[in-house]
Amino acid sequence: MIKKILKMLLAKVYCPIKSNMSIEEARVILNNESPKPNGSCYTMNKINIKYDLQIIIPVYNSEKYIKECLESVLSQTSEYKILVTIVNDGSTDSSGEIILDMISKIKNDKICVKLINQENMGCSRARNAALQNIEGKYVMFVDSDDILPENTITKMLDAVQNNDVDILQGNWYTFQAEGKEKINTLMEKQTYISGYPWGKLYKYSVLAHFQFPEGYWFEDTPISFILAAMPLKIVTISDIIYGYRLNPQGITATASLNKKSIDSYWVTELCLQEFPKFKVTYDQRAYEYLLKQTLMNAGRINKQTKEIREAEFVLTSQLIERYFYNEFYTENKKMRDVENALKKKRFVQFELLKLNK
């Protein structure tokens, strides 16, 4: 506790020095370590509605979990017409054989399965391969190591029938191999979107021009940065509609050790660049989100070199100047010191502050 107080005092009093790193230098540093990918969030998807719901499942080397995942999806009983689009993203294990075996055993005439096989191109390209042809009035994403609780489809589709809902989200639980569960709760009638692609229904119109940016880690950032900023009707229900498997080998757990963690900044920059394509405005909401995202980005590269961390800080400060013209000020008292460090380009102050957030 004493160390934390001392760091806060140092951050406020003894760190007035600005970073001397130029914007050009900062961009060269990040690009040399991990070049900015070329992917975009914007596209033109084909819409041909034939089903009440389309479930998209990207699969890559998931032989340990894909059977359990598909069983939880294909065993769902409802009166709705469902299309399950499975994208085998160049798996080199037995995932493909397991998928074919599961498909051959389907006895539910309400569920149709479409299998797309492609070379390994990453999770974004796998999801996008299915999104290119949207056939469900609503779309749901399921990861290949996760599961849908019983009656999820009925609960969610029933909830949207009497409302013109753009995005419906529910609660979820996390679990590990040994079966420990933890329930994560969103407030009912919550009107903002959690940052995960799963655990939601998206009306087809929401995704008509949306794709996951290819080549990036943290490709789900546009869900909460772009889609959440659009004028959509968002509804949250109290039902638990998703089971998320905690994976100690996943990107979330290991990202800070990899130079690709720099993508956390690159995808933030991309989202801001593409706001106009989605008719999203640079308003107070976007500004507050950027400040919070700045801390998240910094946390993801915390184990990288000081040079990389400072370069990311300098470019983030430029994003604030470019898109918000220093005309916005945070309404969150807890973020004012962070805001001050960014606007005045005080890197050392920011480094100390982020450790206490």
Tab-separated table of C-alpha atoms in Angstrom, residues 36-306:
chain	number	residue	atom	x	y	z
A	36	LYS	CA	0.777	-2.911	-38.802
A	37	PRO	CA	-1.448	-5.451	-40.622
A	38	ASN	CA	-3.468	-4.414	-43.666
A	39	GLY	CA	-6.876	-5.706	-42.557
A	40	SER	CA	-10.032	-3.580	-42.435
A	41	CYS	CA	-13.217	-3.696	-40.346
A	42	TYR	CA	-15.349	-2.655	-43.318
A	43	THR	CA	-16.639	-4.851	-46.138
A	44	MET	CA	-19.752	-5.692	-48.171
A	45	ASN	CA	-21.285	-8.992	-47.046
A	46	LYS	CA	-23.987	-10.757	-49.058
A	47	ILE	CA	-27.371	-11.030	-47.324
A	48	ASN	CA	-29.691	-13.903	-48.194
A	49	ILE	CA	-31.902	-14.700	-45.218
A	50	LYS	CA	-33.078	-18.322	-45.061
A	51	TYR	CA	-32.799	-19.101	-41.347
A	52	ASP	CA	-33.794	-17.615	-38.005
A	53	LEU	CA	-30.243	-17.955	-36.727
A	54	GLN	CA	-26.786	-18.570	-38.172
A	55	ILE	CA	-24.151	-19.881	-35.759
A	56	ILE	CA	-20.548	-19.362	-36.901
A	57	ILE	CA	-17.855	-21.629	-35.452
A	58	PRO	CA	-14.203	-21.155	-36.539
A	59	VAL	CA	-12.060	-24.249	-35.906
A	60	TYR	CA	-8.300	-24.670	-35.830
A	61	ASN	CA	-6.633	-27.706	-34.233
A	62	SER	CA	-9.397	-28.093	-31.659
A	63	GLU	CA	-9.507	-31.894	-31.469
A	64	LYS	CA	-9.585	-31.774	-27.649
A	65	TYR	CA	-12.734	-29.675	-27.480
A	66	ILE	CA	-14.591	-29.535	-30.800
A	67	LYS	CA	-16.746	-32.595	-30.114
A	68	GLU	CA	-18.029	-31.149	-26.836
A	69	CYS	CA	-18.599	-27.795	-28.528
A	70	LEU	CA	-20.559	-29.244	-31.450
A	71	GLU	CA	-22.568	-31.546	-29.190
A	72	SER	CA	-23.702	-28.529	-27.181
A	73	VAL	CA	-24.732	-26.717	-30.382
A	74	LEU	CA	-26.254	-29.567	-32.398
A	75	SER	CA	-28.246	-30.911	-29.446
A	76	GLN	CA	-30.122	-27.617	-29.029
A	77	THR	CA	-33.869	-28.122	-29.417
A	78	SER	CA	-36.088	-25.303	-30.647
A	79	GLU	CA	-38.765	-24.462	-33.178
A	80	TYR	CA	-36.417	-22.130	-35.015
A	81	LYS	CA	-34.535	-22.853	-38.233
A	82	ILE	CA	-30.813	-22.859	-37.555
A	83	LEU	CA	-27.779	-22.816	-39.837
A	84	VAL	CA	-24.480	-23.850	-38.236
A	85	THR	CA	-21.544	-22.669	-40.358
A	86	ILE	CA	-18.347	-24.443	-39.364
A	87	VAL	CA	-15.113	-23.050	-40.818
A	88	ASN	CA	-12.215	-25.514	-40.633
A	89	ASP	CA	-9.266	-23.139	-40.782
A	90	GLY	CA	-6.656	-25.574	-42.091
A	91	SER	CA	-6.580	-27.829	-39.010
A	92	THR	CA	-3.699	-30.319	-39.048
A	93	ASP	CA	-5.016	-32.502	-36.230
A	94	SER	CA	-8.144	-34.682	-36.224
A	95	SER	CA	-10.593	-31.746	-35.960
A	96	GLY	CA	-11.781	-32.234	-39.559
A	97	GLU	CA	-12.585	-35.918	-39.044
A	98	ILE	CA	-14.418	-35.189	-35.790
A	99	ILE	CA	-16.499	-32.493	-37.502
A	100	LEU	CA	-17.503	-34.835	-40.348
A	101	ASP	CA	-18.426	-37.557	-37.872
A	102	MET	CA	-20.586	-35.149	-35.869
A	103	ILE	CA	-22.327	-33.880	-39.008
A	104	SER	CA	-23.139	-37.439	-40.126
A	105	LYS	CA	-24.972	-38.088	-36.856
A	106	ILE	CA	-27.301	-35.063	-36.917
A	107	LYS	CA	-30.936	-36.049	-36.424
A	108	ASN	CA	-32.405	-32.599	-35.809
A	109	ASP	CA	-34.329	-31.433	-38.885
A	110	LYS	CA	-34.341	-27.850	-37.560
A	111	ILE	CA	-30.562	-27.621	-37.839
A	112	CYS	CA	-28.637	-27.409	-41.090
A	113	VAL	CA	-24.825	-27.543	-41.140
A	114	LYS	CA	-22.526	-25.989	-43.726
A	115	LEU	CA	-18.811	-26.863	-43.607
A	116	ILE	CA	-16.225	-24.524	-45.118
A	117	ASN	CA	-12.672	-25.870	-45.490
A	118	GLN	CA	-9.871	-23.377	-46.066
A	119	GLU	CA	-6.128	-23.033	-45.642
A	120	ASN	CA	-5.019	-21.752	-42.271
A	121	MET	CA	-5.592	-17.987	-42.354
A	122	GLY	CA	-6.422	-17.150	-38.752
A	123	CYS	CA	-9.563	-16.687	-36.684
A	124	SER	CA	-10.601	-13.420	-38.348
A	125	ARG	CA	-10.462	-14.868	-41.860
A	126	ALA	CA	-12.347	-17.952	-40.653
A	127	ARG	CA	-15.196	-15.909	-39.192
A	128	ASN	CA	-15.205	-13.643	-42.228
A	129	ALA	CA	-15.497	-16.621	-44.583
A	130	ALA	CA	-18.865	-17.347	-42.995
A	131	LEU	CA	-19.894	-13.688	-42.739
A	132	GLN	CA	-19.421	-13.206	-46.477
A	133	ASN	CA	-22.785	-14.962	-46.895
A	134	ILE	CA	-25.128	-14.069	-44.051
A	135	GLU	CA	-28.127	-16.392	-44.141
A	136	GLY	CA	-29.588	-15.915	-40.669
A	137	LYS	CA	-31.839	-13.115	-39.471
A	138	TYR	CA	-29.587	-13.201	-36.435
A	139	VAL	CA	-25.951	-14.295	-36.179
A	140	MET	CA	-24.106	-15.860	-33.236
A	141	PHE	CA	-20.385	-16.602	-32.838
A	142	VAL	CA	-19.191	-19.646	-30.897
A	143	ASP	CA	-15.515	-20.492	-30.315
A	144	SER	CA	-14.550	-24.114	-30.904
A	145	ASP	CA	-13.476	-24.771	-27.297
A	146	ASP	CA	-16.599	-23.246	-25.728
A	147	ILE	CA	-20.134	-24.562	-25.233
A	148	LEU	CA	-23.751	-23.449	-25.378
A	149	PRO	CA	-25.852	-24.281	-22.302
A	150	GLU	CA	-29.117	-26.121	-22.837
A	151	ASN	CA	-31.960	-24.102	-24.435
A	152	THR	CA	-29.679	-21.170	-25.286
A	153	ILE	CA	-31.096	-20.765	-28.788
A	154	THR	CA	-34.713	-20.785	-27.647
A	155	LYS	CA	-34.047	-18.329	-24.811
A	156	MET	CA	-32.249	-15.844	-27.043
A	157	LEU	CA	-34.511	-16.028	-30.079
A	158	ASP	CA	-37.631	-15.877	-27.915
A	159	ALA	CA	-36.229	-12.693	-26.366
A	160	VAL	CA	-35.893	-10.927	-29.726
A	161	GLN	CA	-39.213	-11.964	-31.259
A	162	ASN	CA	-41.296	-9.194	-29.751
A	163	ASN	CA	-38.627	-6.497	-29.935
A	164	ASP	CA	-36.723	-4.917	-32.779
A	165	VAL	CA	-33.375	-5.735	-31.162
A	166	ASP	CA	-30.092	-5.131	-32.975
A	167	ILE	CA	-27.863	-6.889	-30.449
A	168	LEU	CA	-28.992	-9.201	-27.666
A	169	GLN	CA	-26.461	-10.292	-25.092
A	170	GLY	CA	-26.712	-12.607	-22.116
A	171	ASN	CA	-24.674	-13.762	-19.157
A	172	TRP	CA	-21.992	-16.427	-19.320
A	173	TYR	CA	-19.847	-18.595	-17.128
A	174	THR	CA	-16.156	-19.451	-17.360
A	175	PHE	CA	-14.824	-22.942	-16.753
A	176	GLN	CA	-11.580	-24.897	-16.763
A	177	ALA	CA	-10.665	-28.506	-17.516
A	178	GLU	CA	-11.223	-29.525	-13.916
A	179	GLY	CA	-14.764	-28.190	-14.112
A	180	LYS	CA	-14.537	-25.123	-11.876
A	181	GLU	CA	-17.155	-22.576	-12.881
A	182	LYS	CA	-17.505	-18.858	-12.343
A	183	ILE	CA	-20.588	-16.945	-13.423
A	184	ASN	CA	-20.067	-13.525	-15.023
A	185	THR	CA	-23.061	-11.238	-14.739
A	186	LEU	CA	-24.134	-8.326	-16.906
A	187	MET	CA	-26.861	-6.041	-15.649
A	188	GLU	CA	-30.221	-6.809	-17.214
A	189	LYS	CA	-31.260	-4.149	-19.743
A	190	GLN	CA	-27.623	-3.032	-19.961
A	191	THR	CA	-27.218	-0.844	-23.039
A	192	TYR	CA	-23.536	-1.259	-23.834
A	193	ILE	CA	-21.766	-4.199	-25.448
A	194	SER	CA	-19.213	-6.390	-23.736
A	195	GLY	CA	-16.049	-6.715	-25.810
A	196	TYR	CA	-16.417	-10.378	-26.740
A	197	PRO	CA	-17.903	-11.511	-30.081
A	198	TRP	CA	-19.531	-14.524	-28.431
A	199	GLY	CA	-22.494	-14.524	-26.033
A	200	LYS	CA	-24.625	-12.345	-28.317
A	201	LEU	CA	-27.114	-12.331	-31.158
A	202	TYR	CA	-26.435	-9.791	-33.899
A	203	LYS	CA	-29.178	-8.797	-36.295
A	204	TYR	CA	-27.999	-9.378	-39.865
A	205	SER	CA	-28.137	-5.651	-40.658
A	206	VAL	CA	-25.551	-4.907	-37.935
A	207	LEU	CA	-23.011	-7.129	-39.698
A	208	ALA	CA	-23.889	-6.222	-43.292
A	209	HIS	CA	-20.709	-4.140	-43.654
A	210	PHE	CA	-18.655	-5.580	-40.804
A	211	GLN	CA	-15.770	-7.995	-40.768
A	212	PHE	CA	-13.064	-8.895	-38.267
A	213	PRO	CA	-9.806	-7.155	-39.286
A	214	GLU	CA	-7.509	-9.828	-40.689
A	215	GLY	CA	-3.907	-10.151	-39.605
A	216	TYR	CA	-4.500	-8.582	-36.187
A	217	TRP	CA	-4.453	-10.023	-32.713
A	218	PHE	CA	-7.264	-8.626	-30.510
A	219	GLU	CA	-9.484	-8.612	-33.595
A	220	ASP	CA	-12.608	-8.402	-31.431
A	221	THR	CA	-11.793	-4.797	-30.371
A	222	PRO	CA	-14.124	-3.328	-33.068
A	223	ILE	CA	-17.080	-5.055	-31.372
A	224	SER	CA	-16.924	-2.677	-28.419
A	225	PHE	CA	-15.225	0.255	-30.152
A	226	ILE	CA	-17.167	0.500	-33.434
A	227	LEU	CA	-20.380	-1.548	-33.204
A	228	ALA	CA	-21.130	-0.329	-29.684
A	229	ALA	CA	-20.909	3.260	-30.920
A	230	MET	CA	-23.483	2.796	-33.668
A	231	PRO	CA	-27.121	3.812	-33.054
A	232	LEU	CA	-28.280	0.300	-32.171
A	233	LYS	CA	-30.885	-1.126	-29.856
A	234	ILE	CA	-28.974	-3.293	-27.381
A	235	VAL	CA	-30.737	-5.541	-24.883
A	236	THR	CA	-29.262	-7.703	-22.129
A	237	ILE	CA	-31.065	-10.709	-20.656
A	238	SER	CA	-30.284	-12.372	-17.330
A	239	ASP	CA	-30.094	-15.920	-18.713
A	240	ILE	CA	-26.734	-17.705	-18.833
A	241	ILE	CA	-26.313	-18.418	-22.517
A	242	TYR	CA	-22.617	-19.221	-22.971
A	243	GLY	CA	-19.841	-21.298	-21.436
A	244	TYR	CA	-16.354	-19.837	-21.957
A	245	ARG	CA	-13.378	-22.142	-21.487
A	246	LEU	CA	-10.354	-20.550	-19.793
A	247	ASN	CA	-7.271	-21.452	-21.826
A	248	PRO	CA	-3.871	-20.827	-20.152
A	249	GLN	CA	-2.198	-21.219	-23.578
A	250	GLY	CA	-4.449	-18.708	-25.358
A	251	ILE	CA	-3.492	-15.277	-26.695
A	252	THR	CA	-5.051	-13.495	-23.732
A	253	ALA	CA	-2.799	-15.351	-21.296
A	254	THR	CA	0.444	-15.206	-23.292
A	255	ALA	CA	0.214	-12.021	-25.389
A	256	SER	CA	2.552	-9.829	-23.341
A	257	LEU	CA	5.526	-12.055	-24.203
A	258	ASN	CA	4.987	-11.748	-27.961
A	259	LYS	CA	5.766	-8.769	-30.204
A	260	LYS	CA	2.305	-9.252	-31.768
A	261	SER	CA	0.949	-7.729	-28.554
A	262	ILE	CA	1.703	-4.428	-30.324
A	263	ASP	CA	-1.422	-5.196	-32.383
A	264	SER	CA	-3.423	-3.951	-29.422
A	265	TYR	CA	-2.333	-0.452	-30.448
A	266	TRP	CA	-2.604	-1.069	-34.203
A	267	VAL	CA	-6.213	-2.270	-33.967
A	268	THR	CA	-7.109	0.738	-31.793
A	269	GLU	CA	-5.665	3.028	-34.462
A	270	LEU	CA	-7.555	1.123	-37.177
A	271	CYS	CA	-10.894	1.486	-35.399
A	272	LEU	CA	-10.499	5.249	-35.108
A	273	GLN	CA	-9.453	5.521	-38.766
A	274	GLU	CA	-12.566	3.632	-39.876
A	275	PHE	CA	-15.176	5.422	-37.744
A	276	PRO	CA	-16.421	7.405	-40.798
A	277	LYS	CA	-17.080	4.221	-42.784
A	278	PHE	CA	-19.543	3.139	-40.083
A	279	LYS	CA	-20.879	6.679	-39.550
A	280	VAL	CA	-19.529	6.668	-36.004
A	281	THR	CA	-18.675	10.076	-34.516
A	282	TYR	CA	-15.642	11.136	-32.487
A	283	ASP	CA	-17.668	12.014	-29.413
A	284	GLN	CA	-17.354	11.842	-25.625
A	285	ARG	CA	-18.187	8.172	-25.572
A	286	ALA	CA	-15.401	7.370	-28.053
A	287	TYR	CA	-12.969	9.564	-26.129
A	288	GLU	CA	-13.672	7.816	-22.813
A	289	TYR	CA	-13.341	4.445	-24.502
A	290	LEU	CA	-9.974	5.424	-25.980
A	291	LEU	CA	-8.626	6.404	-22.560
A	292	LYS	CA	-9.614	3.032	-21.100
A	293	GLN	CA	-8.272	1.225	-24.163
A	294	THR	CA	-4.965	3.039	-23.671
A	295	LEU	CA	-4.495	1.365	-20.295
A	296	MET	CA	-5.456	-2.008	-21.723
A	297	ASN	CA	-2.994	-1.589	-24.588
A	298	ALA	CA	-0.246	-0.591	-22.171
A	299	GLY	CA	-0.944	-3.640	-20.032
A	300	ARG	CA	-0.676	-5.950	-23.020
A	301	ILE	CA	2.820	-4.683	-23.932
A	302	ASN	CA	4.014	-4.252	-20.359
A	303	LYS	CA	6.718	-6.924	-20.768
A	304	GLN	CA	8.099	-5.382	-23.952
A	305	THR	CA	11.111	-3.033	-23.964
A	306	LYS	CA	10.910	0.543	-22.700
